[in-house]
Amino acid sequence: MSVHIGRDVDDVLEKLSSVKDTTLLAGGTDLLVEINFGRARPTHVLAIDRLDELKDLERNGHVRMGALVTYTRMLEDDPGSAALREAA
C-alpha cells in the first residue's frame, strides 16, 4: 500500500485523477478499522487531513462547511445551531 500526504487541494485533485483506485483518508478511524479486520485493502491511500482549506467553517447568510470540519468544531463555533447539528 502506498501512502501520499496531500499538500493542498490541487495536489489531491491531481493525484485522484492520475492514480486509479485511490482511497481518501481524513481522520482514519473508519478506514483503519476496515484494514485491521481485513475488509479493506487499499492500494493507494491519499491523506487529506492536513488540508486547511477543507477545515473552513464560514457563515455569511449561509453556512459553508469544509469536508474536514469536525462535529466538535461545529458545536464550538455555534453550540446553538440546530441546523448544523442535524446536518452532521
XYZ file of N, CA and C in Angstrom:
264
model
N 0.851 -1.169 0.000
C 0.000 0.000 0.000
C 0.900 1.236 0.000
N 0.633 2.131 -0.946
C 1.367 3.392 -0.971
C 0.522 4.463 -0.286
N 1.199 5.366 0.408
C 0.514 6.450 1.113
C 1.112 7.770 0.657
N 0.244 8.691 0.287
C 0.671 10.032 -0.112
C -0.057 11.024 0.785
N 0.649 12.037 1.253
C 0.037 13.087 2.066
C -0.190 14.286 1.164
N -1.457 14.655 1.001
C -1.795 15.778 0.138
C -1.240 17.091 0.668
N -0.625 17.862 -0.218
C -0.058 19.159 0.164
C -1.104 20.257 0.147
N -1.991 20.192 -0.836
C -3.065 21.168 -0.978
C -4.148 20.545 -1.850
N -5.249 21.261 -2.025
C -6.376 20.710 -2.774
C -5.973 20.379 -4.209
N -5.188 21.233 -4.849
C -4.755 20.961 -6.226
C -3.935 19.674 -6.309
N -3.059 19.469 -5.340
C -2.254 18.246 -5.300
C -3.157 17.020 -5.165
N -4.148 17.095 -4.298
C -5.076 15.977 -4.093
C -5.863 15.694 -5.368
N -6.365 16.732 -6.006
C -7.128 16.540 -7.241
C -6.269 15.923 -8.339
N -5.021 16.346 -8.420
C -4.108 15.780 -9.422
C -3.866 14.299 -9.150
N -3.633 13.954 -7.885
C -3.396 12.545 -7.537
C -4.640 11.705 -7.806
N -5.820 12.222 -7.463
C -7.056 11.475 -7.694
C -7.286 11.210 -9.177
N -6.912 12.168 -10.013
C -7.140 11.983 -11.447
C -6.069 11.112 -12.103
N -4.896 11.018 -11.503
C -3.809 10.279 -12.149
C -3.541 8.895 -11.553
N -3.988 8.650 -10.340
C -3.736 7.361 -9.689
C -5.069 6.654 -9.463
N -5.265 5.558 -10.171
C -6.527 4.812 -10.046
C -6.605 4.109 -8.692
N -7.831 3.854 -8.262
C -8.084 3.117 -7.016
C -7.457 3.780 -5.794
N -7.592 5.092 -5.709
C -7.076 5.829 -4.566
C -8.163 5.961 -3.511
N -7.804 5.676 -2.267
C -8.719 5.811 -1.137
C -8.327 7.044 -0.345
N -9.293 7.931 -0.089
C -9.024 9.122 0.700
C -9.028 8.777 2.184
N -8.119 9.394 2.915
C -8.001 9.196 4.354
C -8.079 10.554 5.029
N -9.098 10.747 5.856
C -9.235 12.017 6.577
C -8.798 11.797 8.022
N -9.679 11.284 8.859
C -9.314 11.002 10.244
C -8.688 9.630 10.395
N -9.171 8.695 9.618
C -8.594 7.365 9.613
C -9.343 6.318 10.396
N -10.225 6.733 11.291
C -10.889 5.764 12.154
C -11.580 4.668 11.361
N -12.457 5.032 10.448
C -13.215 4.025 9.696
C -12.310 3.169 8.817
N -11.419 3.800 8.078
C -10.555 3.052 7.169
C -9.625 2.108 7.923
N -9.026 2.574 9.000
C -8.091 1.723 9.738
C -8.789 0.521 10.361
N -10.012 0.691 10.829
C -10.782 -0.446 11.345
C -11.013 -1.455 10.230
N -11.418 -0.965 9.060
C -11.669 -1.860 7.922
C -10.397 -2.604 7.504
N -9.267 -1.927 7.511
C -7.993 -2.574 7.172
C -7.644 -3.625 8.227
N -7.770 -3.266 9.503
C -7.416 -4.194 10.582
C -8.272 -5.452 10.583
N -9.530 -5.349 10.176
C -10.407 -6.515 10.119
C -10.353 -7.218 8.761
N -9.478 -6.745 7.878
C -9.308 -7.385 6.585
C -10.432 -7.130 5.600
N -11.253 -6.127 5.867
C -12.371 -5.823 4.968
C -12.000 -4.790 3.912
N -10.849 -4.179 4.052
C -10.378 -3.204 3.059
C -8.894 -3.444 2.825
N -8.508 -3.362 1.570
C -7.105 -3.489 1.194
C -6.798 -2.426 0.141
N -6.723 -1.175 0.573
C -6.473 -0.120 -0.408
C -5.078 -0.241 -1.012
N -5.007 0.039 -2.291
C -3.729 0.015 -2.987
C -2.991 1.329 -2.783
N -3.739 2.420 -2.917
C -3.173 3.763 -2.760
C -4.033 4.542 -1.773
N -3.394 5.151 -0.784
C -4.092 5.964 0.207
C -3.594 7.394 0.074
N -4.532 8.313 0.061
C -4.214 9.735 -0.056
C -4.756 10.448 1.179
N -3.855 10.893 2.048
C -4.238 11.557 3.294
C -4.571 13.020 3.024
N -5.758 13.429 3.466
C -6.192 14.813 3.253
C -6.365 15.564 4.569
N -5.989 14.965 5.680
C -6.256 15.549 6.992
C -5.475 16.826 7.280
N -4.472 17.126 6.505
C -3.672 18.339 6.739
C -4.081 19.519 5.856
N -5.140 19.351 5.093
C -5.554 20.405 4.167
C -6.411 21.444 4.890
N -5.795 22.545 5.246
C -6.510 23.589 5.979
C -7.700 24.137 5.203
N -7.624 24.098 3.865
C -8.731 24.600 3.043
C -10.021 23.834 3.310
N -9.911 22.591 3.756
C -11.093 21.763 3.994
C -11.586 21.845 5.436
N -10.948 22.694 6.243
C -11.337 22.844 7.646
C -12.109 24.137 7.894
N -12.424 24.869 6.823
C -13.124 26.147 6.964
C -14.579 25.944 7.352
N -15.050 26.831 8.226
C -16.457 26.884 8.604
C -16.838 28.358 8.586
N -17.654 28.741 7.607
C -17.994 30.150 7.413
C -19.499 30.350 7.454
N -19.893 31.500 7.976
C -21.297 31.909 7.946
C -21.352 33.314 7.377
N -22.129 33.463 6.324
C -22.318 34.772 5.713
C -23.681 34.757 5.024
N -24.735 34.629 5.813
C -26.061 34.486 5.250
C -26.382 33.041 4.914
N -25.355 32.224 4.829
C -25.487 30.783 4.627
C -24.284 30.127 5.305
N -24.291 28.833 5.384
C -23.187 28.116 6.024
C -22.370 27.408 4.952
N -21.068 27.588 5.024
C -20.144 26.870 4.138
C -19.207 26.078 5.039
N -19.252 24.756 4.895
C -18.514 23.885 5.786
C -17.594 22.975 4.984
N -16.310 23.016 5.296
C -15.352 22.152 4.619
C -15.519 20.699 5.028
N -15.016 19.810 4.208
C -15.170 18.371 4.431
C -14.485 17.882 5.703
N -13.527 18.626 6.222
C -12.805 18.194 7.418
C -13.264 18.887 8.693
N -14.367 19.612 8.638
C -14.897 20.243 9.847
C -15.477 19.141 10.730
N -15.018 19.089 11.966
C -15.486 18.059 12.887
C -16.773 18.496 13.581
N -17.467 17.521 14.117
C -18.691 17.797 14.873
C -18.373 18.688 16.074
N -17.270 18.420 16.738
C -16.855 19.236 17.879
C -16.629 20.678 17.458
N -15.989 20.873 16.319
C -15.755 22.237 15.821
C -17.072 22.947 15.549
N -18.049 22.232 14.982
C -19.359 22.840 14.730
C -19.989 23.299 16.036
N -19.918 22.466 17.065
C -20.509 22.819 18.354
C -19.779 23.982 19.003
N -18.461 24.004 18.896
C -17.680 25.098 19.476
C -17.961 26.412 18.761
N -18.142 26.343 17.454
C -18.379 27.547 16.664
C -19.728 28.173 16.992
N -20.745 27.355 17.152
C -22.081 27.854 17.476
C -22.884 26.735 18.130
N -22.773 26.609 19.453
C -23.431 25.499 20.123
C -24.949 25.494 19.980
N -25.538 26.611 19.590
C -26.990 26.673 19.466
C -27.510 26.385 18.070
N -26.637 26.042 17.145
C -27.058 25.866 15.761
C -27.639 24.474 15.520
N -28.946 24.374 15.592
C -29.622 23.090 15.376
C -29.420 22.598 13.945
N -29.389 23.508 12.989
C -29.234 23.107 11.586
C -27.898 22.408 11.361
N -26.832 22.924 11.953
C -25.527 22.290 11.790
C -25.490 20.930 12.471
N -26.079 20.831 13.648
C -26.097 19.538 14.336
C -26.850 18.504 13.520
N -27.971 18.892 12.942
C -28.756 17.951 12.144
C -28.038 17.583 10.850
N -27.300 18.513 10.275
C -26.569 18.235 9.038
C -25.458 17.218 9.270
N -24.918 17.204 10.477
C -23.831 16.273 10.797
C -24.365 14.869 10.830
